[in-house]
Short mmCIF file of C-alpha atoms in Angstrom, two decimals:
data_model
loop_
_atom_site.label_atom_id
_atom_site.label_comp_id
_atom_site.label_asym_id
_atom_site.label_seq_id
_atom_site.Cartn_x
_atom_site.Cartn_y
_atom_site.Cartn_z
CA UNK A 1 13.30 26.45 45.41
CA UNK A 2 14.90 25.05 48.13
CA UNK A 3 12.97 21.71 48.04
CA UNK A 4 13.85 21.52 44.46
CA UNK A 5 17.68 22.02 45.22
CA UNK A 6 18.05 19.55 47.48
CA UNK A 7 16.25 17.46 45.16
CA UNK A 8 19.45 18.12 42.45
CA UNK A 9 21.87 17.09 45.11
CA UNK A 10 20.32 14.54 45.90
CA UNK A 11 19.80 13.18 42.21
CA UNK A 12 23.33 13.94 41.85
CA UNK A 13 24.65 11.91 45.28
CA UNK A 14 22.68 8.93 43.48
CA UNK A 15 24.24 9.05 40.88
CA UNK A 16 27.94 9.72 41.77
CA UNK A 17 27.25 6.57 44.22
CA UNK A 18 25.63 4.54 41.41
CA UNK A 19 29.16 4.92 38.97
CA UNK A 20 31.52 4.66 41.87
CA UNK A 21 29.98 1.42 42.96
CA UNK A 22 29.92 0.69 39.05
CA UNK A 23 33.62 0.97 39.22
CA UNK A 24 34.94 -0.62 42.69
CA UNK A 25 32.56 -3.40 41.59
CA UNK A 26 34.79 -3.65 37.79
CA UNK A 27 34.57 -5.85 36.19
CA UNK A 28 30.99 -7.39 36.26
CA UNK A 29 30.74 -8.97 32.16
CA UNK A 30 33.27 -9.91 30.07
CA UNK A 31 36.10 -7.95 28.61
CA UNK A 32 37.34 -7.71 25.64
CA UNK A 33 40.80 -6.81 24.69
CA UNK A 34 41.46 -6.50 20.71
CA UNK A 35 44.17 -6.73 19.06
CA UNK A 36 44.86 -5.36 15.71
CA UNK A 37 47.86 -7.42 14.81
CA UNK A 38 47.35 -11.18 13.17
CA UNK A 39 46.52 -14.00 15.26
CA UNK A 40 48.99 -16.29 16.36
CA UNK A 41 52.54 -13.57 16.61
CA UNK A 42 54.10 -12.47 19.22
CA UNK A 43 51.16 -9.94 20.47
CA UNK A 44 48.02 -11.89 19.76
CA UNK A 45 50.23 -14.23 22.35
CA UNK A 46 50.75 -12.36 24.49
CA UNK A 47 47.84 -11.00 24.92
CA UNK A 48 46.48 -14.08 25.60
CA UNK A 49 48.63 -14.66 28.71
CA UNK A 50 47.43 -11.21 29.84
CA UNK A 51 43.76 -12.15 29.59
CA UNK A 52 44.18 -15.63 31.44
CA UNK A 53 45.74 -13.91 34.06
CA UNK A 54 43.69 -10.73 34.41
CA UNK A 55 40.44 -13.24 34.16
CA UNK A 56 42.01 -15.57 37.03
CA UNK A 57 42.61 -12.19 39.47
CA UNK A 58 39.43 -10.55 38.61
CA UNK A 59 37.05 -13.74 38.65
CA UNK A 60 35.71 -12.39 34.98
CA UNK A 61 36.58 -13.20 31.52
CA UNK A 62 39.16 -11.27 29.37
CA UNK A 63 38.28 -12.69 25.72
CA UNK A 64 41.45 -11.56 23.08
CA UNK A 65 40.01 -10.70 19.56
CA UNK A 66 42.17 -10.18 16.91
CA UNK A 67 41.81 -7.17 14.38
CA UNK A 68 44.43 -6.90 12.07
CA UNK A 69 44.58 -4.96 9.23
CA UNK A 70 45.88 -1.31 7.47
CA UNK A 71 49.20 -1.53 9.74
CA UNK A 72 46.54 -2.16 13.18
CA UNK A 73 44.28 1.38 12.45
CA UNK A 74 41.04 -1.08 11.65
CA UNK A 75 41.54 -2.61 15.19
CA UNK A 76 42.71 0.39 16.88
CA UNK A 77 39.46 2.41 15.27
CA UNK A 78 37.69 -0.20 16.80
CA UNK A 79 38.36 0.21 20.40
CA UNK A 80 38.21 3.98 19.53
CA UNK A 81 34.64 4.10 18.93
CA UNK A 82 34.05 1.74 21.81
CA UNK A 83 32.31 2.94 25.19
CA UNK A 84 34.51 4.70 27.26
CA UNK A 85 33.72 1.58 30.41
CA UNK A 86 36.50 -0.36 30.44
CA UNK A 87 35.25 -3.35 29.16
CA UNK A 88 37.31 -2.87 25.62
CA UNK A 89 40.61 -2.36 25.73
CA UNK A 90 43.62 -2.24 22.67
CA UNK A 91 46.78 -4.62 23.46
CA UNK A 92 49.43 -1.63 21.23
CA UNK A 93 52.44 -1.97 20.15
CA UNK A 94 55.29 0.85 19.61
CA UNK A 95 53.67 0.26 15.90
CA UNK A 96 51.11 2.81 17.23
CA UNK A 97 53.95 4.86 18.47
CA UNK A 98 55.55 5.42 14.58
CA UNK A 99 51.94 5.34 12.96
CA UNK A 100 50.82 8.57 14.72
CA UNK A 101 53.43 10.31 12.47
CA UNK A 102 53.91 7.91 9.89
CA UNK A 103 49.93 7.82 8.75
CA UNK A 104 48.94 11.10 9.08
CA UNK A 105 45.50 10.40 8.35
CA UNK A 106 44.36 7.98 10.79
CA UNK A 107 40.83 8.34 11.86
CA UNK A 108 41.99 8.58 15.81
CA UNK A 109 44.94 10.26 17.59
CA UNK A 110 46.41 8.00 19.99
CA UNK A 111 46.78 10.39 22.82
CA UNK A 112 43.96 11.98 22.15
CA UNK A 113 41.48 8.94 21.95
CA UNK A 114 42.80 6.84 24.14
CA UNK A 115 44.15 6.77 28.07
CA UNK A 116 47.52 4.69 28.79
CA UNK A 117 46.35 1.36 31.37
CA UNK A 118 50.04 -0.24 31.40
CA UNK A 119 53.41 -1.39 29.59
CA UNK A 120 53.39 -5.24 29.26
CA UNK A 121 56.47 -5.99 27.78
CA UNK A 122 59.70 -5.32 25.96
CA UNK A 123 61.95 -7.72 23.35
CA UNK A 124 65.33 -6.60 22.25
CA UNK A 125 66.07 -6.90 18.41
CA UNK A 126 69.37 -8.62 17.44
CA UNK A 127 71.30 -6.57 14.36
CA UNK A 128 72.87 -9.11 11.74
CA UNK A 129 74.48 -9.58 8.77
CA UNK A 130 75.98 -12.45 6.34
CA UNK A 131 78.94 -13.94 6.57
CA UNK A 132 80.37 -12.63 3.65
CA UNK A 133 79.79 -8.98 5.20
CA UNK A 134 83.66 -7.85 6.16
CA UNK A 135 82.88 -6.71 9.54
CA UNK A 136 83.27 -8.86 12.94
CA UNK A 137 81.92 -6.31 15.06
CA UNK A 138 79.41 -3.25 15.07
CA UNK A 139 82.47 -0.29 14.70
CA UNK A 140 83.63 -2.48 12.20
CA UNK A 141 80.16 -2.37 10.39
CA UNK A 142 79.98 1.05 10.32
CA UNK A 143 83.42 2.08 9.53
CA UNK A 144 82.90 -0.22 6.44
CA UNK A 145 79.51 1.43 5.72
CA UNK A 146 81.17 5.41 5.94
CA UNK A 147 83.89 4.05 3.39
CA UNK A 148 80.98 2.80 0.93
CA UNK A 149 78.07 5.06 1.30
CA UNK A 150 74.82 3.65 -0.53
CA UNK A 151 76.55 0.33 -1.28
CA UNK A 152 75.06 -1.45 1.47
CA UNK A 153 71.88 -2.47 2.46
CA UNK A 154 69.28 -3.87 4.90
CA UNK A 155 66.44 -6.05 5.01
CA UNK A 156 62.80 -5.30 7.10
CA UNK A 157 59.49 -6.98 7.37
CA UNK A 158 58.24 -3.39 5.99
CA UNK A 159 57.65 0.11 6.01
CA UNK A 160 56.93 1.50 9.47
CA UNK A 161 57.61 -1.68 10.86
CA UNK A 162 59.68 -2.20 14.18
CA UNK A 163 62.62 -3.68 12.36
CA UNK A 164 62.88 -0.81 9.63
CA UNK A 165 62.72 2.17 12.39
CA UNK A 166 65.42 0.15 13.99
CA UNK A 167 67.49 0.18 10.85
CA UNK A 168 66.59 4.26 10.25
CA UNK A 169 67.67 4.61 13.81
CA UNK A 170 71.17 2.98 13.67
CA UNK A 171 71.24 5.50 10.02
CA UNK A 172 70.71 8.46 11.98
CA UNK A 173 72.56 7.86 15.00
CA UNK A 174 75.25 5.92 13.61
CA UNK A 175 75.73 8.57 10.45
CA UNK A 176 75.71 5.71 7.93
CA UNK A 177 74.12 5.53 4.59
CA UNK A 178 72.51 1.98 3.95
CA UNK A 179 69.63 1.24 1.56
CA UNK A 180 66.33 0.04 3.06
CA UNK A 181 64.78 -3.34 1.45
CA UNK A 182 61.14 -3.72 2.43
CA UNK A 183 59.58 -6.58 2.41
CA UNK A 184 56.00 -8.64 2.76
CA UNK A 185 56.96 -9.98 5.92
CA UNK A 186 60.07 -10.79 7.82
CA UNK A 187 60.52 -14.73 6.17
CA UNK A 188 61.68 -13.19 2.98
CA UNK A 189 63.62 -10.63 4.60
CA UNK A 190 65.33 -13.35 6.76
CA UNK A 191 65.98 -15.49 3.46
CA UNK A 192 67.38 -12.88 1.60
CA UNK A 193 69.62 -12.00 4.46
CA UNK A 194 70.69 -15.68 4.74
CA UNK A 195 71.23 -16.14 0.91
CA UNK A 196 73.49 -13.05 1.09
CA UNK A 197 71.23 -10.61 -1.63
CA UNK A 198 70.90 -8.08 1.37
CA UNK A 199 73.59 -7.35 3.90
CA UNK A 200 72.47 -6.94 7.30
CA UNK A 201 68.52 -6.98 9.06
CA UNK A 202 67.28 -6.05 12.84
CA UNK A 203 65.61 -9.16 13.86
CA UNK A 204 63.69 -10.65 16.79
CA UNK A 205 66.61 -12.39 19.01
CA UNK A 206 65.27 -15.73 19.77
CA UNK A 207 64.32 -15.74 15.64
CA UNK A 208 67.94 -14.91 14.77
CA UNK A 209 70.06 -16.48 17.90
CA UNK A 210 69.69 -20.05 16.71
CA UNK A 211 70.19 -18.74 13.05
CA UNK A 212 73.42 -17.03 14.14
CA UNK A 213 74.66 -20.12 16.16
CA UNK A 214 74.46 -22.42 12.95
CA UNK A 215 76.74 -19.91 11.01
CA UNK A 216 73.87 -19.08 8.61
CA UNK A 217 74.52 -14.88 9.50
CA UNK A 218 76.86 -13.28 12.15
CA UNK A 219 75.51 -11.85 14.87
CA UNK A 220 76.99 -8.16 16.05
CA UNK A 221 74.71 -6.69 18.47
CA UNK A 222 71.27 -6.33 20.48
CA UNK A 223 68.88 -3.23 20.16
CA UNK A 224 67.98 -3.08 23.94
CA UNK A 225 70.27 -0.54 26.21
CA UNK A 226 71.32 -2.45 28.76
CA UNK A 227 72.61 -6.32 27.44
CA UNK A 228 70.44 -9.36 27.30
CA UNK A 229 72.48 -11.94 25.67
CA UNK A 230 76.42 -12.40 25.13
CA UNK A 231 76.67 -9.83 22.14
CA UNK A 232 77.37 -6.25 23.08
CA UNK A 233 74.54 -3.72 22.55
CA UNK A 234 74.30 -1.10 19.57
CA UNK A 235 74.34 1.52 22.00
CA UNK A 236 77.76 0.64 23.42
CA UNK A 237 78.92 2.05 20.22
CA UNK A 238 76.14 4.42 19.40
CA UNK A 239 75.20 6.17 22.58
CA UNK A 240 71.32 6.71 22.55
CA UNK A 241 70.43 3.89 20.44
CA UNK A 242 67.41 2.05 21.65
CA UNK A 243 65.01 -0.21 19.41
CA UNK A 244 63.21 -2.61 21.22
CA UNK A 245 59.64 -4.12 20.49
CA UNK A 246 57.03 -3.49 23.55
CA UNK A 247 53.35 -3.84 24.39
CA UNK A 248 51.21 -1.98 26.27
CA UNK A 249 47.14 -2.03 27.25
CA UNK A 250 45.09 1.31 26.89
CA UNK A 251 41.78 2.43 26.83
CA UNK A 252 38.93 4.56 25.38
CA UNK A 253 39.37 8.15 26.13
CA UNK A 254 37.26 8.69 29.43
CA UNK A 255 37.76 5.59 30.91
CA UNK A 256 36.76 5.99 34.73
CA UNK A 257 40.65 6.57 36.39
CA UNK A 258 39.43 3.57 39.09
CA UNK A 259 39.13 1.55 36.51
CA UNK A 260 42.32 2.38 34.80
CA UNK A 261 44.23 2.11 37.93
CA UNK A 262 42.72 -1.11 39.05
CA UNK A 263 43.79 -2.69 35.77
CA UNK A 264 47.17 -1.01 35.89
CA UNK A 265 47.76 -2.73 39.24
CA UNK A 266 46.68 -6.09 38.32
CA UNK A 267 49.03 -5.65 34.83
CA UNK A 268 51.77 -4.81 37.12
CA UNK A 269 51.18 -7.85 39.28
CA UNK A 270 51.13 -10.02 36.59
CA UNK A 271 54.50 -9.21 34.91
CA UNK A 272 56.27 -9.63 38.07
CA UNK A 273 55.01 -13.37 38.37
CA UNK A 274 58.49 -15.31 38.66
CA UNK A 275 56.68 -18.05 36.12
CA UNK A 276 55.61 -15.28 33.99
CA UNK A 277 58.92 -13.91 34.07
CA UNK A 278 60.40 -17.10 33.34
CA UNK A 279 58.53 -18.25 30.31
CA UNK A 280 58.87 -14.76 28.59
CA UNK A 281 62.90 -14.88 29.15
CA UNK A 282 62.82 -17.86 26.92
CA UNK A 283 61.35 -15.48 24.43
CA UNK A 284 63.64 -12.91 24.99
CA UNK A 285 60.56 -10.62 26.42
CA UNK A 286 61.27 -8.51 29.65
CA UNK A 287 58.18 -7.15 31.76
CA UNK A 288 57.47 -3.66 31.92
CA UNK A 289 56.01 -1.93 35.07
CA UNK A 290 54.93 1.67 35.00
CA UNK A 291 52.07 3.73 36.56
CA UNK A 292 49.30 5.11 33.95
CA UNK A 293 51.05 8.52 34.15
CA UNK A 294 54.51 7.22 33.60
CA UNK A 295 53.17 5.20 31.00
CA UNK A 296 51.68 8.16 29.38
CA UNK A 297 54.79 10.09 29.59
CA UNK A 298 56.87 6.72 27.77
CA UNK A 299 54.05 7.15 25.09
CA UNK A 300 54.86 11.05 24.52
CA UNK A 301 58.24 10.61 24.49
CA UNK A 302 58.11 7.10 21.82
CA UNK A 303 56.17 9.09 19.36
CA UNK A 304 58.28 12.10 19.54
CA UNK A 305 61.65 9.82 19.31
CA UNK A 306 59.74 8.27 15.81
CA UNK A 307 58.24 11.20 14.70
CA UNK A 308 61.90 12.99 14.37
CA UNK A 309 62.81 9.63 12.47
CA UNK A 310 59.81 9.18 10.10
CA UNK A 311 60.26 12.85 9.02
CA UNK A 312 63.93 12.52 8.39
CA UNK A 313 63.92 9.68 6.58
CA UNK A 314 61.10 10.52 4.87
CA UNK A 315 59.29 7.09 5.44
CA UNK A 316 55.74 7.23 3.99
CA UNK A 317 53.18 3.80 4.93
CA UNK A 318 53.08 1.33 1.89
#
């Protein structure tokens, strides 16, 4: 009995020695980091600087694939079902954020199937409108949408999208009543907006900023809370408001924590590259550095802050 017992222990040293040298010695193959958004926008690029970078620091490859489809669930299913090893991770958005409310019938729960690596990256949204619009500034805006309720509207790339939530944001925060216009895709949006048949959009900043600066709309405000450019920030007026884009890496549920933490510290290392820094400025991107458990906590707190949105507005997925 006691031969046999120290047998166990002994089994069971092995083994605990075999998976933490597995770990400390992550990664050993190639990783791959999916992404269920189309190839060639602003995550699938991203993305891609994350790889290079993780690949240079870790001496192993970090191959992007790109998943899209179903508003990201295929590619987020994906990396659901993968093994829980670290060597598949999901490049997220706060698309995944809205969806776990917006789609109730996902087959994955984001905080239940997944573990939070690390925040990549934030981009503010810039709110504008046409020319013709009577209002030079954001009280203006929304003075003149209280005196016409349902009379004005607002272009987005979509249901559930980043740009609409921003829109039902600034509704419920602001107490205005503007019509949502959904469309296939932010070019139509942006050239309905410019030909004056909608009124106002939330739109990327460095997509809009040149746009604004050749008169083609008016420019009133950034989504972000503190300011990025010259324009004053929504929440100046509307205190709370905050509707940014942002990316973060996570992985399967079960993920060995020395793994997670040994990616989360080469993420963080990354982002605070002055180059890295530099080029994502241009692009109106601002790094993100959290630990996994404050990154889980931002998670919790993003899909309650949509969740209370989706349901009041009553947004349902296209």
């Amino acid at each position: 009995m006691i031969i046999a017992r120290r047998l166990l222990l002994a089994a069971l040293a092995a083994t605990a020695a075999t998976g933490a040298f597995a770990q400390s010695d992550y990664p050993n193959k190639p990783v791959k980091i999916i992404v269920p958004f189309a190839a060639g926008g602003p995550a699938d690029n991203f993305a891609r600087v994350i790889a290079q970078r993780l690949g240079d620091s870790l001496k192993q490859s970090f191959v992007v694939e790109d998943r899209p489809g179903a508003g990201s669930v295929i590619g987020t299913d994906a990396v659901a079902k993968s093994p829980a090893d670290g060597y598949t991770l999901l490049l997220m958005s706060n698309t995944h954020t809205v969806n776990e409310t917006l789609i109730a019938n996902k087959p994955f729960k984001l905080m239940t199937d997944f573990v939070g690596v690390a925040p990549i990256n934030s981009s503010d949204l810039m709110l504008v409108v046409h020319p013709s619009v009577p209002a030079k500034t954001l009280p203006e805006l929304i003075a003149l949408a209280k005196s016409k309720p349902g009379k004005m509207n607002y272009a987005s790339s979509g249901n559930g999208t980043p740009y609409h939530m921003a829109g039902e944001l600034f509704k419920h925060l602001a107490g205005v009543d503007i019509v949502h216009v959904p469309y296939k895709g932010s070019s139509g949006a942006r050239t309905d907006v410019m030909g004056g048949q909608v009124d106002m959009m939330f739109d990327a900043v460095t997509t809009m900023a040149p746009i604004a600066k050749e008169g083609k709309v008016r420019a009133l405000a950034t989504t972000g809370l503190t300011r990025t450019t010259d324009l004053p920030t929504v929440a100046e007026t509307v205190p709370n408001y905050e509707a940014t884009i942002w990316l973060g890496l996570m992985a399967p549920k079960g993920t060995p924590q020395a793994i997670v933490d040994k990616l989360n510290a080469e993420v963080r290392k990354i982002v605070a590259q002055p180059d890295v820094k530099a080029s994502w400025a241009k692009q109106g991107a601002m790094p993100m550095s959290m630990t996994p458990a404050e990154f889980t906590t931002y998670l919790n707190q993003d899909i309650a802050k949509w969740g209370t949105i989706v349901k009041a507005a009553g947004i349902k997925p296209e």
